[in-house]
PDB file of C-alpha atoms and ligand atoms in Angstrom:
ATOM      1  CA  MET A   1      92.998 -33.889 117.608  1.00  0.00           C
ATOM      2  CA  GLN A   2      92.126 -36.779 119.370  1.00  0.00           C
ATOM      3  CA  ILE A   3      92.762 -39.905 117.130  1.00  0.00           C
ATOM      4  CA  ILE A   4      91.412 -43.486 118.180  1.00  0.00           C
ATOM      5  CA  ILE A   5      92.091 -46.389 115.762  1.00  0.00           C
ATOM      6  CA  PHE A   6      89.846 -49.422 116.259  1.00  0.00           C
ATOM      7  CA  ASP A   7      90.120 -52.905 114.990  1.00  0.00           C
ATOM      8  CA  ASN A   8      87.169 -52.515 112.487  1.00  0.00           C
ATOM      9  CA  ALA A   9      84.260 -50.584 111.451  1.00  0.00           C
ATOM     10  CA  GLU A  10      81.773 -51.991 113.986  1.00  0.00           C
ATOM     11  CA  GLN A  11      83.792 -50.657 117.089  1.00  0.00           C
ATOM     12  CA  VAL A  12      84.320 -47.267 115.367  1.00  0.00           C
ATOM     13  CA  ALA A  13      80.415 -47.182 115.253  1.00  0.00           C
ATOM     14  CA  GLU A  14      79.932 -48.456 118.629  1.00  0.00           C
ATOM     15  CA  ASN A  15      82.237 -45.531 120.094  1.00  0.00           C
ATOM     16  CA  ALA A  16      80.598 -43.105 118.255  1.00  0.00           C
ATOM     17  CA  ALA A  17      77.151 -44.200 119.649  1.00  0.00           C
ATOM     18  CA  GLN A  18      78.666 -43.911 123.116  1.00  0.00           C
ATOM     19  CA  TRP A  19      79.524 -40.285 122.410  1.00  0.00           C
ATOM     20  CA  VAL A  20      76.102 -39.517 121.243  1.00  0.00           C
ATOM     21  CA  SER A  21      74.377 -41.605 124.290  1.00  0.00           C
ATOM     22  CA  GLU A  22      76.642 -39.823 126.755  1.00  0.00           C
ATOM     23  CA  LEU A  23      75.576 -36.273 125.444  1.00  0.00           C
ATOM     24  CA  ILE A  24      71.674 -36.856 125.113  1.00  0.00           C
ATOM     25  CA  ARG A  25      71.643 -38.790 128.439  1.00  0.00           C
ATOM     26  CA  ASN A  26      73.320 -35.797 130.158  1.00  0.00           C
ATOM     27  CA  LYS A  27      72.154 -32.729 128.642  1.00  0.00           C
ATOM     28  CA  ASP A  28      68.335 -30.970 128.693  1.00  0.00           C
ATOM     29  CA  LYS A  29      68.284 -29.774 125.251  1.00  0.00           C
ATOM     30  CA  PRO A  30      70.998 -31.271 123.274  1.00  0.00           C
ATOM     31  CA  VAL A  31      71.702 -30.300 119.976  1.00  0.00           C
ATOM     32  CA  LEU A  32      73.165 -32.871 117.452  1.00  0.00           C
ATOM     33  CA  GLY A  33      74.680 -32.284 114.078  1.00  0.00           C
ATOM     34  CA  LEU A  34      73.850 -35.337 111.691  1.00  0.00           C
ATOM     35  CA  ALA A  35      75.793 -36.747 108.728  1.00  0.00           C
ATOM     36  CA  THR A  36      74.464 -39.003 105.777  1.00  0.00           C
ATOM     37  CA  GLY A  37      76.814 -41.532 103.411  1.00  0.00           C
ATOM     38  CA  SER A  38      77.422 -44.887 104.200  1.00  0.00           C
ATOM     39  CA  THR A  39      79.958 -44.556 106.973  1.00  0.00           C
ATOM     40  CA  PRO A  40      77.341 -43.260 109.835  1.00  0.00           C
ATOM     41  CA  ILE A  41      74.706 -45.957 108.988  1.00  0.00           C
ATOM     42  CA  SER A  42      76.172 -48.354 111.536  1.00  0.00           C
ATOM     43  CA  LEU A  43      76.419 -45.420 114.019  1.00  0.00           C
ATOM     44  CA  TYR A  44      72.399 -44.705 113.520  1.00  0.00           C
ATOM     45  CA  LYS A  45      71.756 -48.712 113.828  1.00  0.00           C
ATOM     46  CA  GLN A  46      73.575 -48.723 117.227  1.00  0.00           C
ATOM     47  CA  LEU A  47      71.363 -45.515 118.410  1.00  0.00           C
ATOM     48  CA  VAL A  48      68.083 -47.198 117.253  1.00  0.00           C
ATOM     49  CA  ASN A  49      69.209 -50.419 119.276  1.00  0.00           C
ATOM     50  CA  LYS A  50      69.946 -48.316 122.365  1.00  0.00           C
ATOM     51  CA  HIS A  51      66.543 -46.559 121.991  1.00  0.00           C
ATOM     52  CA  LYS A  52      64.967 -50.071 121.506  1.00  0.00           C
ATOM     53  CA  ASN A  53      66.784 -51.873 124.279  1.00  0.00           C
ATOM     54  CA  GLU A  54      68.431 -49.439 126.879  1.00  0.00           C
ATOM     55  CA  GLY A  55      65.807 -46.955 126.857  1.00  0.00           C
ATOM     56  CA  LEU A  56      67.633 -44.130 124.991  1.00  0.00           C
ATOM     57  CA  SER A  57      65.364 -41.597 124.347  1.00  0.00           C
ATOM     58  CA  PHE A  58      65.504 -38.732 121.636  1.00  0.00           C
ATOM     59  CA  ASN A  59      62.365 -36.747 122.499  1.00  0.00           C
ATOM     60  CA  HIS A  60      64.345 -33.984 123.816  1.00  0.00           C
ATOM     61  CA  VAL A  61      67.013 -33.989 121.000  1.00  0.00           C
ATOM     62  CA  SER A  62      67.160 -31.217 118.251  1.00  0.00           C
ATOM     63  CA  SER A  63      69.075 -32.145 115.028  1.00  0.00           C
ATOM     64  CA  PHE A  64      70.766 -30.528 112.091  1.00  0.00           C
ATOM     65  CA  ASN A  65      71.986 -32.164 109.069  1.00  0.00           C
ATOM     66  CA  LEU A  66      75.074 -31.240 107.148  1.00  0.00           C
ATOM     67  CA  ASP A  67      73.625 -30.979 103.988  1.00  0.00           C
ATOM     68  CA  GLU A  68      70.968 -31.684 101.518  1.00  0.00           C
ATOM     69  CA  TYR A  69      70.706 -31.824  97.700  1.00  0.00           C
ATOM     70  CA  HIS A  70      69.358 -28.895  96.075  1.00  0.00           C
ATOM     71  CA  ASN A  71      65.957 -28.659  94.768  1.00  0.00           C
ATOM     72  CA  ILE A  72      64.998 -32.043  95.964  1.00  0.00           C
ATOM     73  CA  ASN A  73      61.583 -32.976  97.549  1.00  0.00           C
ATOM     74  CA  ALA A  74      61.577 -34.288 101.149  1.00  0.00           C
ATOM     75  CA  ASP A  75      59.736 -37.534  99.979  1.00  0.00           C
ATOM     76  CA  ASN A  76      62.363 -38.343  97.140  1.00  0.00           C
ATOM     77  CA  ALA A  77      63.777 -41.519  98.030  1.00  0.00           C
ATOM     78  CA  GLN A  78      67.390 -40.037  97.580  1.00  0.00           C
ATOM     79  CA  SER A  79      66.641 -36.879  99.509  1.00  0.00           C
ATOM     80  CA  TYR A  80      68.783 -36.745 102.927  1.00  0.00           C
ATOM     81  CA  ARG A  81      65.640 -36.236 104.810  1.00  0.00           C
ATOM     82  CA  SER A  82      64.397 -39.785 103.345  1.00  0.00           C
ATOM     83  CA  PHE A  83      67.985 -41.225 104.581  1.00  0.00           C
ATOM     84  CA  MET A  84      67.459 -39.721 107.950  1.00  0.00           C
ATOM     85  CA  LYS A  85      63.957 -41.241 108.372  1.00  0.00           C
ATOM     86  CA  ASP A  86      65.061 -44.506 106.805  1.00  0.00           C
ATOM     87  CA  HIS A  87      68.107 -44.938 109.249  1.00  0.00           C
ATOM     88  CA  LEU A  88      67.154 -42.939 112.526  1.00  0.00           C
ATOM     89  CA  PHE A  89      64.312 -40.576 112.619  1.00  0.00           C
ATOM     90  CA  ASP A  90      61.526 -43.025 112.118  1.00  0.00           C
ATOM     91  CA  HIS A  91      62.840 -45.460 114.311  1.00  0.00           C
ATOM     92  CA  VAL A  92      63.540 -43.575 117.528  1.00  0.00           C
ATOM     93  CA  ASP A  93      61.098 -41.272 119.715  1.00  0.00           C
ATOM     94  CA  ILE A  94      62.852 -37.772 118.111  1.00  0.00           C
ATOM     95  CA  ASN A  95      60.183 -34.807 117.216  1.00  0.00           C
ATOM     96  CA  GLN A  96      60.599 -34.896 113.637  1.00  0.00           C
ATOM     97  CA  SER A  97      59.696 -30.963 113.713  1.00  0.00           C
ATOM     98  CA  ASN A  98      62.858 -30.353 115.667  1.00  0.00           C
ATOM     99  CA  THR A  99      65.011 -32.096 112.841  1.00  0.00           C
ATOM    100  CA  TYR A 100      66.452 -29.495 110.209  1.00  0.00           C
ATOM    101  CA  LEU A 101      68.291 -30.090 107.056  1.00  0.00           C
ATOM    102  CA  PRO A 102      69.503 -27.175 104.849  1.00  0.00           C
ATOM    103  CA  THR A 103      66.864 -27.255 101.952  1.00  0.00           C
ATOM    104  CA  CYS A 104      66.210 -25.234  99.176  1.00  0.00           C
ATOM    105  CA  SER A 105      63.990 -25.571  96.261  1.00  0.00           C
ATOM    106  CA  ASN A 106      64.442 -23.699  92.730  1.00  0.00           C
ATOM    107  CA  SER A 107      61.737 -21.237  93.789  1.00  0.00           C
ATOM    108  CA  GLN A 108      63.859 -20.265  97.044  1.00  0.00           C
ATOM    109  CA  ASN A 109      67.206 -17.944  97.344  1.00  0.00           C
ATOM    110  CA  PRO A 110      69.765 -20.404  98.393  1.00  0.00           C
ATOM    111  CA  ARG A 111      71.704 -17.239  99.864  1.00  0.00           C
ATOM    112  CA  GLU A 112      68.653 -16.518 102.189  1.00  0.00           C
ATOM    113  CA  GLN A 113      67.972 -20.229 102.917  1.00  0.00           C
ATOM    114  CA  GLY A 114      71.911 -20.552 104.124  1.00  0.00           C
ATOM    115  CA  VAL A 115      71.443 -17.451 106.480  1.00  0.00           C
ATOM    116  CA  SER A 116      68.330 -18.888 108.084  1.00  0.00           C
ATOM    117  CA  TYR A 117      69.751 -22.163 108.513  1.00  0.00           C
ATOM    118  CA  GLU A 118      72.605 -20.356 110.346  1.00  0.00           C
ATOM    119  CA  LYS A 119      70.016 -18.498 112.570  1.00  0.00           C
ATOM    120  CA  LYS A 120      68.291 -21.514 113.403  1.00  0.00           C
ATOM    121  CA  ILE A 121      71.396 -23.110 114.589  1.00  0.00           C
ATOM    122  CA  GLN A 122      72.191 -20.180 116.802  1.00  0.00           C
ATOM    123  CA  GLU A 123      68.541 -20.078 117.960  1.00  0.00           C
ATOM    124  CA  LEU A 124      68.780 -23.364 119.430  1.00  0.00           C
ATOM    125  CA  GLY A 125      72.003 -22.686 121.155  1.00  0.00           C
ATOM    126  CA  GLY A 126      74.628 -24.090 118.435  1.00  0.00           C
ATOM    127  CA  ILE A 127      75.711 -27.777 118.154  1.00  0.00           C
ATOM    128  CA  ASP A 128      76.797 -29.686 120.812  1.00  0.00           C
ATOM    129  CA  LEU A 129      78.101 -32.691 118.717  1.00  0.00           C
ATOM    130  CA  GLN A 130      78.823 -32.666 115.002  1.00  0.00           C
ATOM    131  CA  ILE A 131      79.138 -36.187 113.368  1.00  0.00           C
ATOM    132  CA  LEU A 132      81.077 -36.173 110.121  1.00  0.00           C
ATOM    133  CA  GLY A 133      82.379 -38.524 107.615  1.00  0.00           C
ATOM    134  CA  ILE A 134      85.078 -37.877 105.277  1.00  0.00           C
ATOM    135  CA  GLY A 135      84.892 -37.665 101.270  1.00  0.00           C
ATOM    136  CA  ALA A 136      87.914 -39.294  99.506  1.00  0.00           C
ATOM    137  CA  ASN A 137      88.924 -35.976  98.279  1.00  0.00           C
ATOM    138  CA  GLY A 138      88.790 -34.662 101.940  1.00  0.00           C
ATOM    139  CA  HIS A 139      85.639 -33.188 102.054  1.00  0.00           C
ATOM    140  CA  ILE A 140      83.263 -32.556 104.963  1.00  0.00           C
ATOM    141  CA  GLY A 141      79.609 -32.067 104.344  1.00  0.00           C
ATOM    142  CA  PHE A 142      79.726 -31.039 101.006  1.00  0.00           C
ATOM    143  CA  ASN A 143      82.490 -28.657 101.520  1.00  0.00           C
ATOM    144  CA  GLU A 144      84.659 -29.552  98.373  1.00  0.00           C
ATOM    145  CA  PRO A 145      88.058 -28.890  98.015  1.00  0.00           C
ATOM    146  CA  THR A 146      88.877 -24.922  97.674  1.00  0.00           C
ATOM    147  CA  SER A 147      85.889 -24.242  99.869  1.00  0.00           C
ATOM    148  CA  SER A 148      86.722 -21.362 102.090  1.00  0.00           C
ATOM    149  CA  LEU A 149      87.669 -22.197 105.597  1.00  0.00           C
ATOM    150  CA  ALA A 150      85.416 -19.360 106.824  1.00  0.00           C
ATOM    151  CA  SER A 151      82.344 -20.838 104.831  1.00  0.00           C
ATOM    152  CA  ARG A 152      78.987 -20.797 105.912  1.00  0.00           C
ATOM    153  CA  THR A 153      75.772 -22.696 104.899  1.00  0.00           C
ATOM    154  CA  ARG A 154      75.423 -22.174 101.216  1.00  0.00           C
ATOM    155  CA  ILE A 155      74.877 -23.752  97.833  1.00  0.00           C
ATOM    156  CA  LYS A 156      77.837 -25.931  96.254  1.00  0.00           C
ATOM    157  CA  THR A 157      78.426 -27.531  93.059  1.00  0.00           C
ATOM    158  CA  LEU A 158      79.848 -31.179  93.542  1.00  0.00           C
ATOM    159  CA  THR A 159      83.129 -32.320  92.159  1.00  0.00           C
ATOM    160  CA  GLN A 160      83.216 -35.000  89.519  1.00  0.00           C
ATOM    161  CA  GLN A 161      84.793 -37.044  92.054  1.00  0.00           C
ATOM    162  CA  THR A 162      82.052 -36.687  94.631  1.00  0.00           C
ATOM    163  CA  LEU A 163      79.445 -37.414  91.488  1.00  0.00           C
ATOM    164  CA  THR A 164      81.239 -40.598  90.715  1.00  0.00           C
ATOM    165  CA  ASP A 165      81.838 -41.720  94.427  1.00  0.00           C
ATOM    166  CA  ASN A 166      77.900 -41.247  95.257  1.00  0.00           C
ATOM    167  CA  SER A 167      76.643 -42.760  91.979  1.00  0.00           C
ATOM    168  CA  ARG A 168      76.490 -46.124  93.550  1.00  0.00           C
ATOM    169  CA  LEU A 169      73.740 -44.659  95.741  1.00  0.00           C
ATOM    170  CA  PHE A 170      71.554 -44.090  92.493  1.00  0.00           C
ATOM    171  CA  ASN A 171      69.714 -46.385  90.771  1.00  0.00           C
ATOM    172  CA  GLU A 172      69.364 -46.552  86.783  1.00  0.00           C
ATOM    173  CA  GLY A 173      67.040 -43.643  85.744  1.00  0.00           C
ATOM    174  CA  GLU A 174      67.378 -41.712  88.935  1.00  0.00           C
ATOM    175  CA  GLU A 175      68.483 -38.314  88.373  1.00  0.00           C
ATOM    176  CA  GLN A 176      71.642 -37.411  90.334  1.00  0.00           C
ATOM    177  CA  PRO A 177      71.522 -33.951  91.862  1.00  0.00           C
ATOM    178  CA  THR A 178      74.962 -31.934  90.854  1.00  0.00           C
ATOM    179  CA  MET A 179      74.357 -29.138  93.691  1.00  0.00           C
ATOM    180  CA  ALA A 180      73.674 -29.375  97.341  1.00  0.00           C
ATOM    181  CA  MET A 181      73.087 -27.141 100.588  1.00  0.00           C
ATOM    182  CA  THR A 182      75.789 -27.658 102.980  1.00  0.00           C
ATOM    183  CA  MET A 183      76.892 -26.147 106.199  1.00  0.00           C
ATOM    184  CA  GLY A 184      80.203 -24.459 105.814  1.00  0.00           C
ATOM    185  CA  ILE A 185      83.423 -25.245 107.343  1.00  0.00           C
ATOM    186  CA  ALA A 186      83.137 -22.279 109.877  1.00  0.00           C
ATOM    187  CA  THR A 187      79.543 -23.671 110.692  1.00  0.00           C
ATOM    188  CA  ILE A 188      81.094 -27.133 111.565  1.00  0.00           C
ATOM    189  CA  MET A 189      84.098 -25.585 113.473  1.00  0.00           C
ATOM    190  CA  ASP A 190      81.477 -23.831 115.614  1.00  0.00           C
ATOM    191  CA  ALA A 191      80.145 -27.102 116.979  1.00  0.00           C
ATOM    192  CA  ARG A 192      81.398 -27.646 120.627  1.00  0.00           C
ATOM    193  CA  TYR A 193      82.578 -31.100 119.709  1.00  0.00           C
ATOM    194  CA  VAL A 194      83.352 -32.717 115.972  1.00  0.00           C
ATOM    195  CA  LEU A 195      83.210 -36.687 115.897  1.00  0.00           C
ATOM    196  CA  LEU A 196      84.501 -37.698 112.491  1.00  0.00           C
ATOM    197  CA  MET A 197      84.345 -41.382 111.689  1.00  0.00           C
ATOM    198  CA  ALA A 198      86.213 -42.720 108.687  1.00  0.00           C
ATOM    199  CA  THR A 199      86.440 -46.436 107.671  1.00  0.00           C
ATOM    200  CA  GLY A 200      87.882 -48.401 104.710  1.00  0.00           C
ATOM    201  CA  LYS A 201      91.145 -48.352 102.745  1.00  0.00           C
ATOM    202  CA  ASN A 202      89.551 -45.784 100.135  1.00  0.00           C
ATOM    203  CA  LYS A 203      89.667 -43.026 103.261  1.00  0.00           C
ATOM    204  CA  ALA A 204      93.265 -43.512 103.855  1.00  0.00           C
ATOM    205  CA  LYS A 205      94.667 -40.672 101.988  1.00  0.00           C
ATOM    206  CA  ALA A 206      92.150 -38.416 102.799  1.00  0.00           C
ATOM    207  CA  VAL A 207      92.584 -39.387 106.566  1.00  0.00           C
ATOM    208  CA  ASN A 208      96.325 -38.757 106.519  1.00  0.00           C
ATOM    209  CA  ASP A 209      95.951 -35.472 104.617  1.00  0.00           C
ATOM    210  CA  MET A 210      93.276 -34.284 107.093  1.00  0.00           C
ATOM    211  CA  ILE A 211      95.660 -35.082 110.045  1.00  0.00           C
ATOM    212  CA  THR A 212      99.040 -34.748 109.050  1.00  0.00           C
ATOM    213  CA  GLY A 213      98.913 -32.607 105.876  1.00  0.00           C
ATOM    214  CA  ALA A 214      99.097 -28.764 105.622  1.00  0.00           C
ATOM    215  CA  LEU A 215      95.981 -26.688 106.783  1.00  0.00           C
ATOM    216  CA  SER A 216      94.539 -26.245 103.352  1.00  0.00           C
ATOM    217  CA  ALA A 217      91.213 -25.446 101.564  1.00  0.00           C
ATOM    218  CA  MET A 218      92.315 -28.322  99.235  1.00  0.00           C
ATOM    219  CA  CYS A 219      91.657 -30.761 102.052  1.00  0.00           C
ATOM    220  CA  PRO A 220      88.687 -28.913 103.940  1.00  0.00           C
ATOM    221  CA  ALA A 221      88.847 -31.612 106.798  1.00  0.00           C
ATOM    222  CA  SER A 222      92.367 -30.403 107.673  1.00  0.00           C
ATOM    223  CA  ALA A 223      90.333 -27.378 109.067  1.00  0.00           C
ATOM    224  CA  LEU A 224      89.434 -29.723 112.044  1.00  0.00           C
ATOM    225  CA  GLN A 225      93.258 -29.232 113.239  1.00  0.00           C
ATOM    226  CA  MET A 226      92.107 -25.961 114.399  1.00  0.00           C
ATOM    227  CA  HIS A 227      89.321 -27.232 116.334  1.00  0.00           C
ATOM    228  CA  GLU A 228      89.467 -27.468 120.171  1.00  0.00           C
ATOM    229  CA  ASN A 229      87.641 -30.811 120.525  1.00  0.00           C
ATOM    230  CA  ALA A 230      87.905 -32.846 117.343  1.00  0.00           C
ATOM    231  CA  VAL A 231      87.913 -36.530 117.924  1.00  0.00           C
ATOM    232  CA  ILE A 232      88.478 -38.489 114.768  1.00  0.00           C
ATOM    233  CA  LEU A 233      87.472 -42.276 114.823  1.00  0.00           C
ATOM    234  CA  LEU A 234      89.135 -44.621 112.526  1.00  0.00           C
ATOM    235  CA  ASP A 235      89.411 -48.571 111.924  1.00  0.00           C
ATOM    236  CA  LYS A 236      92.842 -49.911 110.938  1.00  0.00           C
ATOM    237  CA  GLU A 237      92.261 -49.351 107.111  1.00  0.00           C
ATOM    238  CA  ALA A 238      91.373 -45.735 107.280  1.00  0.00           C
ATOM    239  CA  ALA A 239      94.268 -45.275 109.417  1.00  0.00           C
ATOM    240  CA  SER A 240      96.453 -47.300 107.420  1.00  0.00           C
ATOM    241  CA  ASP A 241      98.545 -44.163 105.792  1.00  0.00           C
ATOM    242  CA  LEU A 242      99.410 -42.761 109.036  1.00  0.00           C
ATOM    243  CA  ALA A 243     103.046 -42.895 109.750  1.00  0.00           C
ATOM    244  CA  ASP A 244     102.425 -42.554 113.510  1.00  0.00           C
ATOM    245  CA  HIS A 245      99.814 -45.166 113.705  1.00  0.00           C
ATOM    246  CA  GLN A 246     101.442 -46.666 117.043  1.00  0.00           C
ATOM    247  CA  TYR A 247     101.902 -43.518 118.531  1.00  0.00           C
ATOM    248  CA  TYR A 248      98.029 -42.819 118.479  1.00  0.00           C
ATOM    249  CA  GLN A 249      97.222 -46.046 119.723  1.00  0.00           C
ATOM    250  CA  TRP A 250      99.617 -45.748 122.703  1.00  0.00           C
ATOM    251  CA  ALA A 251      98.131 -42.244 123.497  1.00  0.00           C
ATOM    252  CA  ASP A 252      95.089 -43.232 123.352  1.00  0.00           C
ATOM    253  CA  GLN A 253      95.523 -45.955 126.203  1.00  0.00           C
ATOM    254  CA  GLN A 254      97.355 -43.243 128.155  1.00  0.00           C
ATOM    255  CA  HIS A 255      94.043 -40.936 127.943  1.00  0.00           C
ATOM    256  CA  ARG A 256      91.840 -43.943 128.806  1.00  0.00           C
ATOM    257  CA  LYS A 257      93.997 -44.580 132.108  1.00  0.00           C
ATOM    258  CA  ILE A 258      93.438 -40.550 132.657  1.00  0.00           C
ATOM    259  CA  ASN A 259      89.866 -40.683 132.369  1.00  0.00           C
ATOM    260  CA  GLU A 260      89.380 -43.560 134.474  1.00  0.00           C
ATOM    261  CA  THR A 261      91.450 -41.799 137.110  1.00  0.00           C
ATOM    262  CA  TYR A 262      89.604 -38.563 136.621  1.00  0.00           C
ATOM    263  CA  GLY A 263      86.678 -39.184 134.723  1.00  0.00           C
ATOM    264  CA  PHE A 264      85.442 -38.097 131.503  1.00  0.00           C
ATOM    265  CA  TYR A 265      84.705 -34.536 130.914  1.00  0.00           C
ATOM    266  CA  HIS A 266      83.078 -33.046 128.109  1.00  0.00           C
ATOM    267  CA  ASN A 267      82.017 -29.589 128.235  1.00  0.00           C
ATOM    268  CA  TYR A 268      78.947 -29.243 126.273  1.00  0.00           C
TER     269      TYR A 268
HETATM  270  C1  GLP B   1      78.827 -37.348 100.938  1.00  0.00           C
HETATM  271  C2  GLP B   1      78.667 -36.691 102.368  1.00  0.00           C
HETATM  272  C3  GLP B   1      79.415 -36.606 103.293  1.00  0.00           C
HETATM  273  C4  GLP B   1      80.266 -37.976 103.830  1.00  0.00           C
HETATM  274  C5  GLP B   1      80.800 -38.334 102.537  1.00  0.00           C
HETATM  275  C6  GLP B   1      81.369 -39.633 102.561  1.00  0.00           C
HETATM  276  O1  GLP B   1      79.241 -36.751  99.689  1.00  0.00           O
HETATM  277  N1  GLP B   1      78.126 -35.269 101.734  1.00  0.00           N
HETATM  278  O2  GLP B   1      78.895 -35.916 104.517  1.00  0.00           O
HETATM  279  O3  GLP B   1      81.215 -37.811 104.615  1.00  0.00           O
HETATM  280  O4  GLP B   1      79.841 -38.208 101.133  1.00  0.00           O
HETATM  281  O5  GLP B   1      80.527 -40.794 102.309  1.00  0.00           O
HETATM  282  P1  GLP B   1      80.681 -42.076 102.794  1.00  0.00           P
HETATM  283  O6  GLP B   1      80.520 -42.169 104.202  1.00  0.00           O
HETATM  284  O7  GLP B   1      79.422 -42.947 102.268  1.00  0.00           O
HETATM  285  O8  GLP B   1      81.995 -42.606 102.197  1.00  0.00           O
END
């Protein structure tokens, strides 16, 4: 794992935006894995700015979102499709027919929907860079604790903690879905690079469990310990439970020097 600790959340977003723009400027048909939640909103803002002010084009990009609520209409304000349109898709030149979310309505078989999502990812050559947040319980996507580390896209029931954490995003009278389709942990592990962003004190324990805890289905993000190219971008608060805080900062400085000498190499 490459662990990079920044002073604040804005710097985390700036760095994540550099990763995304480096990929989409250098690859013919890049495939992005996208995440929802409050953490990546500032990344999407940066990308919209880069599109408007630096000519960053998304017209050759395909994307796959990590998850989507079960049986929700795309035009429902709470759908992750709406989230992506509000924060990114409607503000850049991405071809929205190349943007995919793991949808599943009541009339569809979740198992079949999961399999076809996996097939579509394969068909487009796999995900180059998967953006991730982390739940306070260590979930990635909607892979709640006890999710199989070998799981693929499927339907999951959300835990009470996740429902409570996310209830802030629902207005009074709006129904909060309790089930979601999500990429599995093995789906995420197949991405060539994963970029996990975590900010704020309420993520400190999950971050510490992910990095220094046992590889365990009880902390799904700990699976990233087995990923060859996992990059963890943290602000100081999210990193505050890490005992080796100073080592990570020092190692990052050393790696920057190596990169300056030999160049940055990402094998997408
Ligand atoms: C949600 C999403 C995750 C996200 C997590 C943290 O439940 N399914 O993909 O990483 O919550 O969200 P936030 O960034 O709002 O803390």
